[in-house]
Structure formats: structure tokens, C-alpha cells
Amino acid sequence: MNSVHVQQEELSLEDWFCENSHAQIAVLLCFHVLLWGSAGWALGYPGGVTDDMLETYTWGRELEWGYYKHPPFYAWVANVWFECFPTSNWSYYFLSSVNGAVGLFGLWLIAGRYVTSWNRISAVLLLDLMPLYTLQSFNFNANSISLAIWPWAIFSFLRSYEDKNLLWSIGLGAIGAAAILSKYYAGTLLFSFVFASFASRQWKDYYSSLLPYIAVIVFVICILPHVIWLLEATTTPLNYLSGKETEFARALGKAAKVFVSGIAFHLFVAGVLILFQRRLQGSGKKAINTFWQNEHSRTLLILAVLPFLVTVALGVILSLKLSSRFIIPAFALSPLVLIVVFQVKFDGIVTKRIAGMALVFSVLCILVAPLNGYFRIRQSAATEHSDPRVQLAEFIEHSWQSWTEKPMEIIAGTQSYSLATSYYTKAHPAHFTEFRYDYAPWVNEVGLRRSGLAVICISSDTDCLKSASGLKRFYPGGRHKADRFSFANSVLGVDGERINFMSFFYLPEL
């Protein structure tokens, strides 16, 4: 009797889990963070984290209203994270996986407005089968932060527009501002909100209420400090954006490449759905025009497709050098849209198969990581994934501490290695980016004269060596030290490219 009773309890627990979508998404998100955080860390071996991630960390330490390349929000996120976690490879990759999980949860909320049961969790699971929220999410930067923000911005728009919800209208303004304050590219999403709102008969009711204007007011309040910073700063993301302009023929080619990659992604998702649909009974396809006639579904389709199309159009019109990295948040709704368009109906068996494939995908990435690191080291030239930036940072910190008890407060030099020294050392010195005060406004001449400064240059970086020598004038009567050394990373007994460095240490006069 006891054994029968236990078996019934187990079955009831399984049934509860199968019917409880909240439990399903909780388990999925936990596994996503654990597995893809581990995969990112493993696949990053033997190098340190990327230049983008190092730069994000150094910006976040300063908490400015903007930086010379990008708006500030995602750097603030990094600052909060590293107030709680160590500056190591694993913690940064887990930040990337948590960032992806936040976006997946937002997508699950969106999916709940269009599909139910197994279709809802499957719309999220399918993204764990694709590079979007997995391999492409490892590099935490201005592009990948959108994987977290965009789904929540879309959900807040739907709650504000379709449900006439005041709190989510406030959220729309705040989350929309966070999207813009991470990358101006999010303007394509906000444009899509406006376009989608007028594509429905609800627009008169919506714009005759206070809700959209409340959202706009909150949005303006949130971005106003950044706008003031833009007007006052010497070098801004607008200057950086102007550097992305190119000749029309090249811009057209880049836009065409991005467009083709977008089509290929949707074909891949459709292929996966067709693969699973063949195993289902009675599932069929609805014509797209029928889908378009439903206002609720039409809004979803516009939000899923328009940012991508606007991006390609702007690339051609403004002659910009587009990259597929820019558009990674634009495809997050694609599995859900195709599920709704083709009226796919998943059952528990198929959903478990999708989950199994996603699990196998992540585990395989972890298992092949050592081999991936081995081939990186075998490359003729070191890259950010195989160079000895971690070893260099540890060496610089040890050399400084052996030389003086004074703190190393500022670091400069060849970008990858000076950034790595700021991140991996315990001192976390402020980064003097490219020896330019407009790039690093937290550094000035007065501060240089009073601070301990270290400069690390690749021996072949003549600009860095020249700038390092020129800084000696700020330390008359102070202490100076210069060293030459070299490092090579290694994997499985194989050494990578050996890189020659020079370091310069400066201390002010006591």
C-alpha cells in the first residue's frame, strides 16, 4: 500500500509540474543560467573576457551619464553586478547568462498573451536551441543587454496599449528609456511601438487617454540627464556613430548581408517547427493573411518584424556599416510569431524533446570547450580569446606591489591589456582610455600629477610607447620604473604566440 501511495504522489507531482507554467519557466531559467553561464566560461578559455566586457566594467566603475561610445545603462548594470560578485571570468559569463534569462522571462510573459500550455514554454525553449540567447549572448555589451530589455519593453507596451494599464504605462516609459540608454538602436523598437499602435482600431481610445503621455513623460524624465550630458560632453556616442558611416555601395552590401542573415534565421526557426510539427496530430497552417486580420496577432507581427526591416532600411539610407550583431534583439519574438502563424500545437512529449535538444546543445558546448581553446592557441596570432591578458594583469599587480606600497590608481596603455589590468587586479585602477581626457573624463592633469600611474604597451605599439614616455613630464621629481617582459598563453601543453610588452610605472614626488 505504501509503495502505491508513493507512486501516486510522484505522479501527482509530475502532473502538477506539467500543468504549472510558472514552475516550468522557473526550472528553465535556472538551467539556462547554470548551463550557459558555464558554457560561456568554458568556451572563453584560455583567454580572459572580451574587450567589450572589460570596457563595460571600467565604465561602470565611474557611473557617468554617458561614455564616448555608448549610453550608460548597461555599464551601470555591470557596476551593480560586480558590487556583489568578484571580477573573474566565471562571474562575468554568469552575468551574461542572467541577462539572457531576464529576457527569456519577459518573452514567456509575452507568449502567455498569445498561446497557452506547452506552446508557451516551447516558444522560450526554442530560443535555447539557437545562438541568439546562447552563443551570441556571452559578450556582455551594448548589443547583448538588449536581449534582456527589449522583451520587457514589448511586454510593457502590450500591457499599456491593449490592457490600458497605468503601472505598465509608467514601466513602458522607464524600460523604453533603459533601452535607449543602452544603445540608440533601440529607437527602431520605439518606432515600432508607435507604428503598431496606429495599426489597430484601438488607437483612438489609447491616445485619448493619459496612458501614452504618462509613458512619454516618464521616458523624458529618465533620459533627460543623458541628453544634458550629450550637450556638454566633448566626445559622445554621436561622434562614434558618425564613424560607422561608409560609402553607399559598401553600406548596401552590409545591409544586404544583414537582411539575408535575418531571412536565414527565420527559415531555420521555421525548419525546426516543421520538424516537430510532423510528429503532431492534426496540426495545420493558417494563411498569413488570416493571421494579419486579427488585430491582436497583427500587433505581435509588427513588433517582431518592423525593427529588423527599419534597421536594414536605415543602413542603406544613412550609409551605415551594419552588422548582424546589432539586430540580435530583433529576432527574439520569431519563434512565438511562427508558432502563432502556423498554429503549431505542441504536446508534452515534443516539448520534452525540445528541452532535451537544448540540454544536449549546452552540454556539448561545455564538453568541446577544451578542444576549442586548443585550436585558438594553435592560431598563428593571439586574439582576445587566447592572449595572456590575465597573466599579464597578475604580473603587473605583483610588480607594482614589489616596487611601492602606494596604490596603483590609474592604468593606461594598449587597450586590451590596460583594460584587463583594471579588471583583474585587486586595485582596479581607473582606466585612462587611449590617453585621452575626452574618452576618460574621470582622469585629468591634476589627478595624474597626484596619482600612481601604470602604463602597459605591446612593444610594437609605437603610439602607446610614445604616449607613455610623454607622461613622464607629469612626475617631475617623482619615481619612475620601466621593464621589458613577454608572455604566452598555453593550453594542454601547447604555447600560443609570445607577446613582448613594456611597462612604465610612475609615482608623484612625496
Coordinates of C-alpha atoms in Angstrom, one line a residue:
M1 CA 0.0 0.0 0.0
N2 CA 2.8 2.4 0.9
S3 CA 4.6 1.8 -2.5
V4 CA 1.3 2.5 -4.3
H5 CA 0.8 5.6 -2.3
V6 CA 4.3 6.9 -3.1
Q7 CA 3.8 6.2 -6.8
Q8 CA 0.6 8.2 -6.8
E9 CA 2.3 11.1 -5.1
E10 CA 5.1 11.1 -7.7
L11 CA 2.6 11.1 -10.5
S12 CA 0.6 13.9 -9.0
L13 CA 3.8 16.0 -8.6
E14 CA 4.7 15.3 -12.2
D15 CA 1.2 16.3 -13.3
W16 CA 1.4 19.4 -11.2
F17 CA 4.7 20.4 -12.9
C18 CA 3.3 19.7 -16.4
E19 CA 0.3 21.9 -15.7
N20 CA 2.1 24.7 -13.8
S21 CA 3.7 27.0 -16.4
H22 CA 5.3 29.1 -13.6
A23 CA 7.2 26.1 -12.4
Q24 CA 8.3 25.3 -15.9
I25 CA 9.7 28.7 -16.6
A26 CA 11.4 28.8 -13.2
V27 CA 13.2 25.5 -14.0
L28 CA 14.1 26.6 -17.5
L29 CA 15.6 29.9 -16.3
C30 CA 17.7 28.2 -13.6
F31 CA 19.1 25.7 -16.1
H32 CA 19.7 28.5 -18.6
V33 CA 21.8 30.4 -16.1
L34 CA 23.7 27.4 -14.9
L35 CA 24.4 25.7 -18.2
W36 CA 25.0 28.7 -20.4
G37 CA 27.0 30.6 -17.7
S38 CA 29.2 27.5 -17.5
A39 CA 29.4 27.2 -21.3
G40 CA 30.4 30.8 -21.7
W41 CA 33.1 30.5 -19.1
A42 CA 34.4 27.2 -20.7
L43 CA 34.3 28.5 -24.3
G44 CA 36.1 31.7 -23.3
Y45 CA 39.1 29.6 -22.1
P46 CA 42.0 30.1 -22.2
G47 CA 41.6 33.9 -22.7
G48 CA 40.1 36.4 -20.5
V49 CA 36.8 38.2 -21.1
T50 CA 36.4 40.2 -24.2
D51 CA 37.5 43.8 -24.8
D52 CA 33.8 44.9 -24.8
M53 CA 33.2 43.3 -21.4
L54 CA 36.4 44.8 -19.9
E55 CA 35.5 48.3 -21.2
T56 CA 32.0 47.9 -19.8
Y57 CA 33.4 47.2 -16.4
T58 CA 35.8 50.2 -16.4
W59 CA 33.0 52.5 -17.5
G60 CA 30.6 51.2 -14.9
R61 CA 33.1 51.9 -12.1
E62 CA 32.8 55.6 -13.0
L63 CA 29.0 55.9 -13.1
E64 CA 28.8 58.6 -15.7
W65 CA 25.7 59.8 -17.6
G66 CA 27.3 58.7 -20.8
Y67 CA 30.5 57.4 -22.4
Y68 CA 32.3 58.2 -25.6
K69 CA 31.0 55.1 -27.5
H70 CA 27.6 54.3 -25.9
P71 CA 25.0 55.4 -23.4
P72 CA 25.5 54.3 -19.8
F73 CA 22.8 51.9 -18.7
Y74 CA 24.4 48.6 -19.4
A75 CA 27.6 49.8 -17.7
W76 CA 25.6 50.6 -14.6
V77 CA 24.2 47.1 -14.7
A78 CA 27.8 45.7 -14.7
N79 CA 28.6 48.0 -11.7
V80 CA 25.8 46.6 -9.7
W81 CA 26.8 43.1 -10.5
F82 CA 30.4 43.5 -9.5
E83 CA 29.4 45.1 -6.2
C84 CA 28.2 41.6 -5.4
F85 CA 30.5 39.3 -7.4
P86 CA 34.3 39.0 -8.0
T87 CA 36.0 40.3 -11.1
S88 CA 36.7 36.9 -12.6
N89 CA 35.9 35.2 -15.9
W90 CA 33.2 33.0 -14.4
S91 CA 31.3 35.8 -12.8
Y92 CA 31.2 37.9 -15.9
Y93 CA 29.9 35.0 -18.0
F94 CA 27.2 34.3 -15.4
L95 CA 26.2 37.9 -15.7
S96 CA 25.7 37.3 -19.4
S97 CA 23.6 34.2 -18.8
V98 CA 21.5 36.0 -16.2
N99 CA 21.0 38.8 -18.7
G100 CA 19.7 36.3 -21.2
A101 CA 17.4 34.7 -18.6
V102 CA 15.8 38.1 -17.8
G103 CA 14.9 38.4 -21.4
L104 CA 13.6 34.9 -21.7
F105 CA 11.3 35.5 -18.7
G106 CA 10.0 38.6 -20.5
L107 CA 9.4 36.6 -23.6
W108 CA 7.5 34.0 -21.6
L109 CA 5.2 36.7 -20.3
I110 CA 4.6 37.9 -23.9
A111 CA 3.9 34.4 -25.1
G112 CA 1.3 34.0 -22.4
R113 CA -0.8 36.6 -24.2
Y114 CA -0.9 34.5 -27.4
V115 CA -0.5 30.8 -26.6
T116 CA -1.1 28.5 -23.6
S117 CA 0.1 25.2 -22.2
W118 CA 3.1 23.6 -23.9
N119 CA 3.2 26.2 -26.7
R120 CA 4.1 28.9 -24.2
I121 CA 7.2 27.2 -22.7
S122 CA 8.2 25.9 -26.1
A123 CA 8.3 29.4 -27.6
V124 CA 11.0 30.2 -25.0
L125 CA 12.7 26.8 -25.2
L126 CA 13.3 27.2 -28.9
L127 CA 15.5 30.2 -28.2
D128 CA 17.8 28.0 -26.2
L129 CA 18.3 25.9 -29.3
M130 CA 19.6 28.9 -31.2
P131 CA 22.6 31.2 -30.9
L132 CA 20.5 34.2 -30.1
Y133 CA 20.2 33.7 -26.4
T134 CA 23.1 31.3 -26.1
L135 CA 26.4 31.7 -28.1
Q136 CA 25.7 35.3 -29.1
S137 CA 24.8 36.4 -25.6
F138 CA 28.2 35.7 -24.0
N139 CA 29.7 39.0 -24.8
F140 CA 28.0 41.4 -22.4
N141 CA 27.9 44.7 -24.2
A142 CA 25.6 47.4 -25.7
N143 CA 24.1 44.8 -28.1
S144 CA 23.5 41.9 -25.7
I145 CA 21.9 44.0 -22.9
S146 CA 19.0 44.4 -25.4
L147 CA 18.3 40.7 -25.1
A148 CA 17.1 41.4 -21.6
I149 CA 15.5 44.9 -22.1
W150 CA 13.6 44.5 -25.4
P151 CA 11.2 41.8 -24.3
W152 CA 10.2 43.7 -21.2
A153 CA 9.7 46.9 -23.3
I154 CA 7.5 45.0 -25.6
F155 CA 5.5 43.4 -22.8
S156 CA 5.1 46.8 -21.1
F157 CA 3.8 48.3 -24.4
L158 CA 1.3 45.5 -24.8
R159 CA 0.1 45.9 -21.3
S160 CA -0.2 49.7 -21.7
Y161 CA -1.8 49.7 -25.2
E162 CA -4.0 46.6 -25.1
D163 CA -4.8 46.4 -21.4
K164 CA -4.8 50.1 -20.6
N165 CA -2.7 49.5 -17.5
L166 CA -1.4 52.6 -15.7
L167 CA 1.5 50.9 -13.9
W168 CA 2.8 49.3 -17.1
S169 CA 2.5 52.6 -18.9
I170 CA 4.9 54.0 -16.4
G171 CA 7.0 50.9 -16.9
L172 CA 6.9 51.5 -20.7
G173 CA 8.5 54.9 -20.2
A174 CA 11.1 53.7 -17.8
I175 CA 12.0 50.5 -19.7
G176 CA 12.0 52.3 -23.1
A177 CA 14.4 54.8 -21.6
A178 CA 16.7 51.9 -20.4
A179 CA 16.7 50.6 -23.9
I180 CA 17.7 53.9 -25.4
L181 CA 20.2 54.5 -22.6
S182 CA 21.9 51.2 -23.5
K183 CA 22.0 51.8 -27.3
Y184 CA 20.4 54.3 -29.5
Y185 CA 19.5 51.5 -31.9
A186 CA 16.5 50.8 -29.6
G187 CA 14.9 53.8 -31.4
T188 CA 13.8 51.2 -34.0
L189 CA 11.8 49.4 -31.3
L190 CA 10.2 52.6 -30.0
F191 CA 9.3 53.5 -33.6
S192 CA 7.7 50.0 -34.0
F193 CA 5.5 50.7 -30.9
V194 CA 4.2 53.9 -32.5
F195 CA 3.6 52.2 -35.8
A196 CA 1.9 49.2 -34.2
S197 CA -0.4 51.4 -32.1
F198 CA -1.8 53.0 -35.2
A199 CA -2.3 49.7 -37.0
S200 CA -5.2 48.8 -34.7
R201 CA -8.6 50.3 -34.2
Q202 CA -7.8 50.8 -30.5
W203 CA -5.5 53.8 -31.3
K204 CA -8.2 56.4 -30.8
D205 CA -9.1 55.1 -27.3
Y206 CA -5.5 54.8 -26.4
Y207 CA -4.4 58.3 -27.5
S208 CA -7.5 59.9 -26.0
S209 CA -6.4 58.5 -22.6
L210 CA -3.5 59.8 -20.4
L211 CA -1.5 56.5 -20.7
P212 CA 0.7 57.2 -23.7
Y213 CA 1.5 60.7 -22.4
I214 CA 2.4 59.3 -19.0
A215 CA 4.8 56.9 -20.7
V216 CA 6.4 59.8 -22.7
I217 CA 6.8 61.9 -19.6
V218 CA 8.5 59.1 -17.7
F219 CA 10.7 58.4 -20.7
V220 CA 11.8 62.0 -21.0
I221 CA 12.5 62.3 -17.2
C222 CA 14.6 59.2 -17.4
I223 CA 16.7 60.2 -20.4
L224 CA 17.0 63.9 -19.6
P225 CA 20.3 63.7 -17.6
H226 CA 21.8 61.8 -20.5
V227 CA 20.6 64.5 -23.0
I228 CA 22.2 67.2 -20.8
W229 CA 25.4 65.2 -20.8
L230 CA 25.3 64.9 -24.6
L231 CA 25.1 68.7 -24.9
E232 CA 28.0 69.2 -22.5
A233 CA 30.4 66.4 -23.4
T234 CA 33.3 66.8 -25.8
T235 CA 33.0 63.4 -27.4
T236 CA 29.8 61.4 -27.4
P237 CA 28.2 58.3 -28.9
L238 CA 27.0 60.5 -31.8
N239 CA 30.6 61.1 -32.8
Y240 CA 31.2 57.3 -32.6
L241 CA 28.1 56.7 -34.6
S242 CA 29.3 59.0 -37.4
G243 CA 32.4 56.8 -37.7
K244 CA 30.1 54.0 -38.8
E245 CA 29.3 55.8 -42.0
T246 CA 30.8 54.4 -45.2
E247 CA 30.4 54.6 -48.9
F248 CA 26.9 53.8 -50.3
A249 CA 28.0 50.6 -52.2
R250 CA 29.6 49.1 -49.1
A251 CA 26.6 50.1 -46.9
L252 CA 24.3 48.5 -49.4
G253 CA 26.3 45.3 -49.3
K254 CA 26.4 45.2 -45.5
A255 CA 22.6 45.8 -45.4
A256 CA 22.0 43.0 -47.9
K257 CA 24.1 40.7 -45.8
V258 CA 22.2 41.5 -42.6
F259 CA 18.9 41.1 -44.5
V260 CA 19.9 37.7 -45.8
S261 CA 21.1 36.6 -42.3
G262 CA 17.7 37.6 -40.9
I263 CA 15.8 35.6 -43.5
A264 CA 18.1 32.6 -42.9
F265 CA 17.4 32.8 -39.2
H266 CA 13.6 32.7 -39.7
L267 CA 13.9 29.9 -42.2
F268 CA 15.9 28.0 -39.6
V269 CA 13.3 28.5 -36.9
A270 CA 10.5 27.5 -39.4
G271 CA 12.5 24.4 -40.2
V272 CA 12.7 23.4 -36.6
L273 CA 9.0 24.0 -36.2
I274 CA 8.2 21.8 -39.3
L275 CA 10.5 19.1 -37.9
F276 CA 8.5 18.9 -34.7
Q277 CA 5.1 19.6 -36.4
R278 CA 5.4 16.4 -38.4
R279 CA 5.2 14.5 -35.1
L280 CA 1.9 16.1 -34.1
Q281 CA -1.6 15.0 -34.8
G282 CA -3.9 17.4 -36.6
S283 CA -1.6 20.4 -36.7
G284 CA -2.1 22.6 -39.7
K285 CA -1.0 26.0 -41.1
K286 CA -3.2 29.1 -41.3
A287 CA -2.7 31.6 -44.1
I288 CA -0.7 34.7 -43.1
N289 CA -3.5 37.0 -44.3
T290 CA -5.8 35.3 -41.8
F291 CA -3.3 36.0 -39.1
W292 CA -2.9 39.6 -40.3
Q293 CA -6.6 40.2 -40.0
N294 CA -6.5 39.5 -36.2
E295 CA -5.5 42.9 -34.6
H296 CA -4.0 41.2 -31.6
S297 CA -1.8 39.0 -33.8
R298 CA -1.0 41.8 -36.2
T299 CA 0.5 43.9 -33.4
L300 CA 2.8 40.9 -32.5
L301 CA 3.9 40.5 -36.1
I302 CA 4.7 44.2 -36.4
L303 CA 6.8 44.2 -33.3
A304 CA 8.6 41.1 -34.4
V305 CA 9.4 42.2 -37.9
L306 CA 9.5 46.0 -38.1
P307 CA 12.7 46.7 -36.1
F308 CA 14.6 44.4 -38.4
L309 CA 13.2 46.0 -41.6
V310 CA 13.8 49.5 -40.3
T311 CA 17.4 48.6 -39.4
V312 CA 18.1 47.4 -42.9
A313 CA 16.5 50.5 -44.4
L314 CA 18.4 52.9 -42.2
G315 CA 21.6 51.1 -43.0
V316 CA 21.1 51.9 -46.7
I317 CA 19.6 55.4 -46.3
L318 CA 22.3 56.6 -43.8
S319 CA 25.2 54.6 -45.4
L320 CA 26.0 52.8 -42.2
K321 CA 28.2 49.7 -41.7
L322 CA 25.6 47.3 -40.4
S323 CA 26.5 44.1 -38.6
S324 CA 24.3 41.2 -37.6
R325 CA 25.4 41.8 -34.0
F326 CA 23.2 44.9 -34.0
I327 CA 20.0 43.0 -34.6
I328 CA 20.2 40.2 -32.2
P329 CA 17.3 41.5 -30.0
A330 CA 15.1 42.0 -33.1
F331 CA 14.6 38.2 -33.5
A332 CA 13.5 37.2 -30.0
L333 CA 9.8 37.1 -31.0
S334 CA 10.4 35.0 -34.1
P335 CA 9.7 31.5 -32.6
L336 CA 6.5 32.8 -31.0
V337 CA 5.3 34.5 -34.2
L338 CA 5.8 31.4 -36.3
I339 CA 4.1 29.2 -33.7
V340 CA 1.1 31.5 -33.8
V341 CA 1.1 32.0 -37.6
F342 CA 1.3 28.2 -38.4
Q343 CA -1.0 27.3 -35.5
V344 CA 1.6 24.8 -34.2
K345 CA 0.3 22.8 -31.2
F346 CA 3.0 21.2 -29.1
D347 CA 2.3 18.5 -26.6
G348 CA 4.3 17.4 -23.6
I349 CA 6.3 14.8 -25.4
V350 CA 7.5 17.2 -28.1
T351 CA 8.3 19.9 -25.6
K352 CA 10.4 17.5 -23.6
R353 CA 12.3 16.6 -26.9
I354 CA 13.0 20.3 -27.5
A355 CA 14.2 20.7 -23.9
G356 CA 16.4 17.6 -24.4
M357 CA 17.9 19.0 -27.5
A358 CA 18.6 22.4 -25.8
L359 CA 20.2 20.5 -22.9
V360 CA 22.4 18.5 -25.3
F361 CA 23.4 21.6 -27.1
S362 CA 24.6 23.4 -24.0
V363 CA 26.4 20.3 -22.6
L364 CA 28.2 19.7 -26.0
C365 CA 29.4 23.3 -25.9
I366 CA 30.9 22.7 -22.5
L367 CA 32.5 19.4 -23.5
V368 CA 34.1 20.8 -26.7
A369 CA 35.4 23.9 -24.9
P370 CA 38.9 22.5 -24.2
L371 CA 39.3 21.5 -27.8
N372 CA 38.1 24.9 -28.8
G373 CA 40.7 26.5 -26.6
Y374 CA 43.4 24.2 -28.1
F375 CA 42.7 25.4 -31.6
R376 CA 42.6 29.0 -30.5
I377 CA 46.1 28.7 -29.1
R378 CA 47.3 27.0 -32.3
Q379 CA 46.3 30.1 -34.3
S380 CA 49.3 32.0 -35.7
A381 CA 48.3 35.2 -34.0
A382 CA 46.8 35.7 -30.5
T383 CA 43.3 37.1 -30.2
E384 CA 41.2 38.3 -27.3
H385 CA 40.2 34.7 -26.7
S386 CA 43.7 33.4 -26.4
D387 CA 46.1 36.2 -25.4
P388 CA 47.7 36.2 -22.0
R389 CA 45.8 39.2 -20.6
V390 CA 45.0 37.5 -17.2
Q391 CA 48.6 36.5 -16.7
L392 CA 49.8 40.0 -17.6
A393 CA 47.4 41.7 -15.2
E394 CA 48.6 39.5 -12.3
F395 CA 52.2 40.2 -13.2
I396 CA 51.7 44.0 -13.3
E397 CA 50.0 43.9 -10.0
H398 CA 52.8 41.9 -8.4
S399 CA 55.5 44.1 -10.0
W400 CA 53.8 47.3 -8.7
Q401 CA 53.4 45.9 -5.2
S402 CA 57.0 44.9 -5.1
W403 CA 58.0 48.4 -6.2
T404 CA 55.9 50.5 -3.9
E405 CA 53.3 50.4 -1.2
K406 CA 51.4 53.2 -2.8
P407 CA 48.2 52.3 -4.7
M408 CA 48.1 51.9 -8.5
E409 CA 45.3 54.4 -9.2
I410 CA 45.3 54.9 -13.0
I411 CA 46.1 52.4 -15.8
A412 CA 46.7 53.2 -19.4
G413 CA 48.3 51.6 -22.5
T414 CA 47.5 49.2 -25.3
Q415 CA 43.7 48.9 -24.9
S416 CA 43.2 45.1 -24.3
Y417 CA 45.9 44.8 -21.7
S418 CA 45.3 48.1 -19.8
L419 CA 41.6 47.2 -19.6
A420 CA 42.5 43.7 -18.4
T421 CA 44.7 45.2 -15.7
S422 CA 41.8 47.4 -14.4
Y423 CA 39.5 44.4 -14.3
Y424 CA 41.7 41.6 -13.0
T425 CA 43.8 43.4 -10.4
K426 CA 42.6 43.9 -6.8
A427 CA 43.4 47.7 -7.1
H428 CA 41.0 48.1 -10.1
P429 CA 42.7 51.3 -11.2
A430 CA 40.8 53.9 -13.3
H431 CA 41.2 53.4 -17.0
F432 CA 42.8 56.3 -18.9
T433 CA 41.4 55.3 -22.3
E434 CA 43.8 55.9 -25.2
F435 CA 45.5 58.6 -23.1
R436 CA 42.5 60.9 -24.0
Y437 CA 40.7 63.0 -21.4
D438 CA 37.6 63.2 -23.5
Y439 CA 37.4 59.4 -23.6
A440 CA 38.1 59.2 -19.9
P441 CA 36.8 62.4 -18.3
W442 CA 37.4 60.9 -14.8
V443 CA 41.1 61.5 -15.5
N444 CA 42.6 65.0 -15.7
E445 CA 46.1 66.5 -15.5
V446 CA 45.7 67.4 -11.8
G447 CA 44.8 63.9 -11.0
L448 CA 47.6 62.4 -13.0
R449 CA 50.2 64.5 -11.1
R450 CA 48.8 63.2 -7.8
S451 CA 48.2 59.5 -8.6
G452 CA 50.2 56.4 -9.1
L453 CA 50.1 55.5 -12.8
A454 CA 51.0 52.3 -14.7
V455 CA 51.2 52.0 -18.4
I456 CA 51.4 48.7 -20.3
C457 CA 52.3 48.7 -24.0
I458 CA 52.9 46.0 -26.6
S459 CA 56.4 46.5 -27.7
S460 CA 55.3 47.1 -31.3
D461 CA 52.7 49.7 -30.3
T462 CA 54.7 52.8 -31.1
D463 CA 51.8 55.2 -30.3
C464 CA 51.5 53.7 -26.8
L465 CA 55.2 53.8 -26.2
K466 CA 55.4 57.5 -27.3
S467 CA 52.4 58.4 -25.1
A468 CA 53.8 56.5 -22.1
S469 CA 57.2 58.4 -22.4
G470 CA 55.3 61.7 -22.7
L471 CA 53.6 61.2 -19.3
K472 CA 56.9 61.4 -17.5
R473 CA 56.5 65.2 -17.5
F474 CA 53.7 64.9 -15.0
Y475 CA 56.0 63.4 -12.4
P476 CA 59.0 65.8 -12.0
G477 CA 61.0 64.6 -9.0
G478 CA 58.9 61.5 -8.7
R479 CA 59.8 57.8 -9.1
H480 CA 59.9 56.0 -12.4
K481 CA 60.3 52.4 -13.5
A482 CA 60.4 50.7 -16.9
D483 CA 60.5 47.0 -17.6
R484 CA 60.5 44.6 -20.6
F485 CA 58.9 41.2 -20.4
S486 CA 57.0 38.7 -22.5
F487 CA 54.1 36.3 -22.0
A488 CA 52.4 33.4 -23.9
N489 CA 49.2 31.7 -23.0
S490 CA 49.0 27.9 -23.1
V491 CA 46.5 25.0 -23.4
L492 CA 47.2 21.3 -22.9
G493 CA 51.0 21.9 -23.0
V494 CA 50.8 24.0 -26.3
D495 CA 52.0 27.6 -26.1
G496 CA 50.4 30.3 -28.0
E497 CA 52.0 33.4 -29.6
R498 CA 54.6 35.0 -27.2
I499 CA 53.9 38.8 -26.9
N500 CA 56.5 41.3 -25.9
F501 CA 55.5 44.1 -23.5
M502 CA 56.9 47.2 -21.9
S503 CA 55.6 48.6 -18.6
F504 CA 56.1 52.1 -17.2
F505 CA 55.4 52.9 -13.5
Y506 CA 55.1 56.5 -12.3
L507 CA 54.7 57.9 -8.7
P508 CA 54.4 61.6 -7.8
E509 CA 57.0 63.3 -5.7
L510 CA 56.3 62.8 -2.0

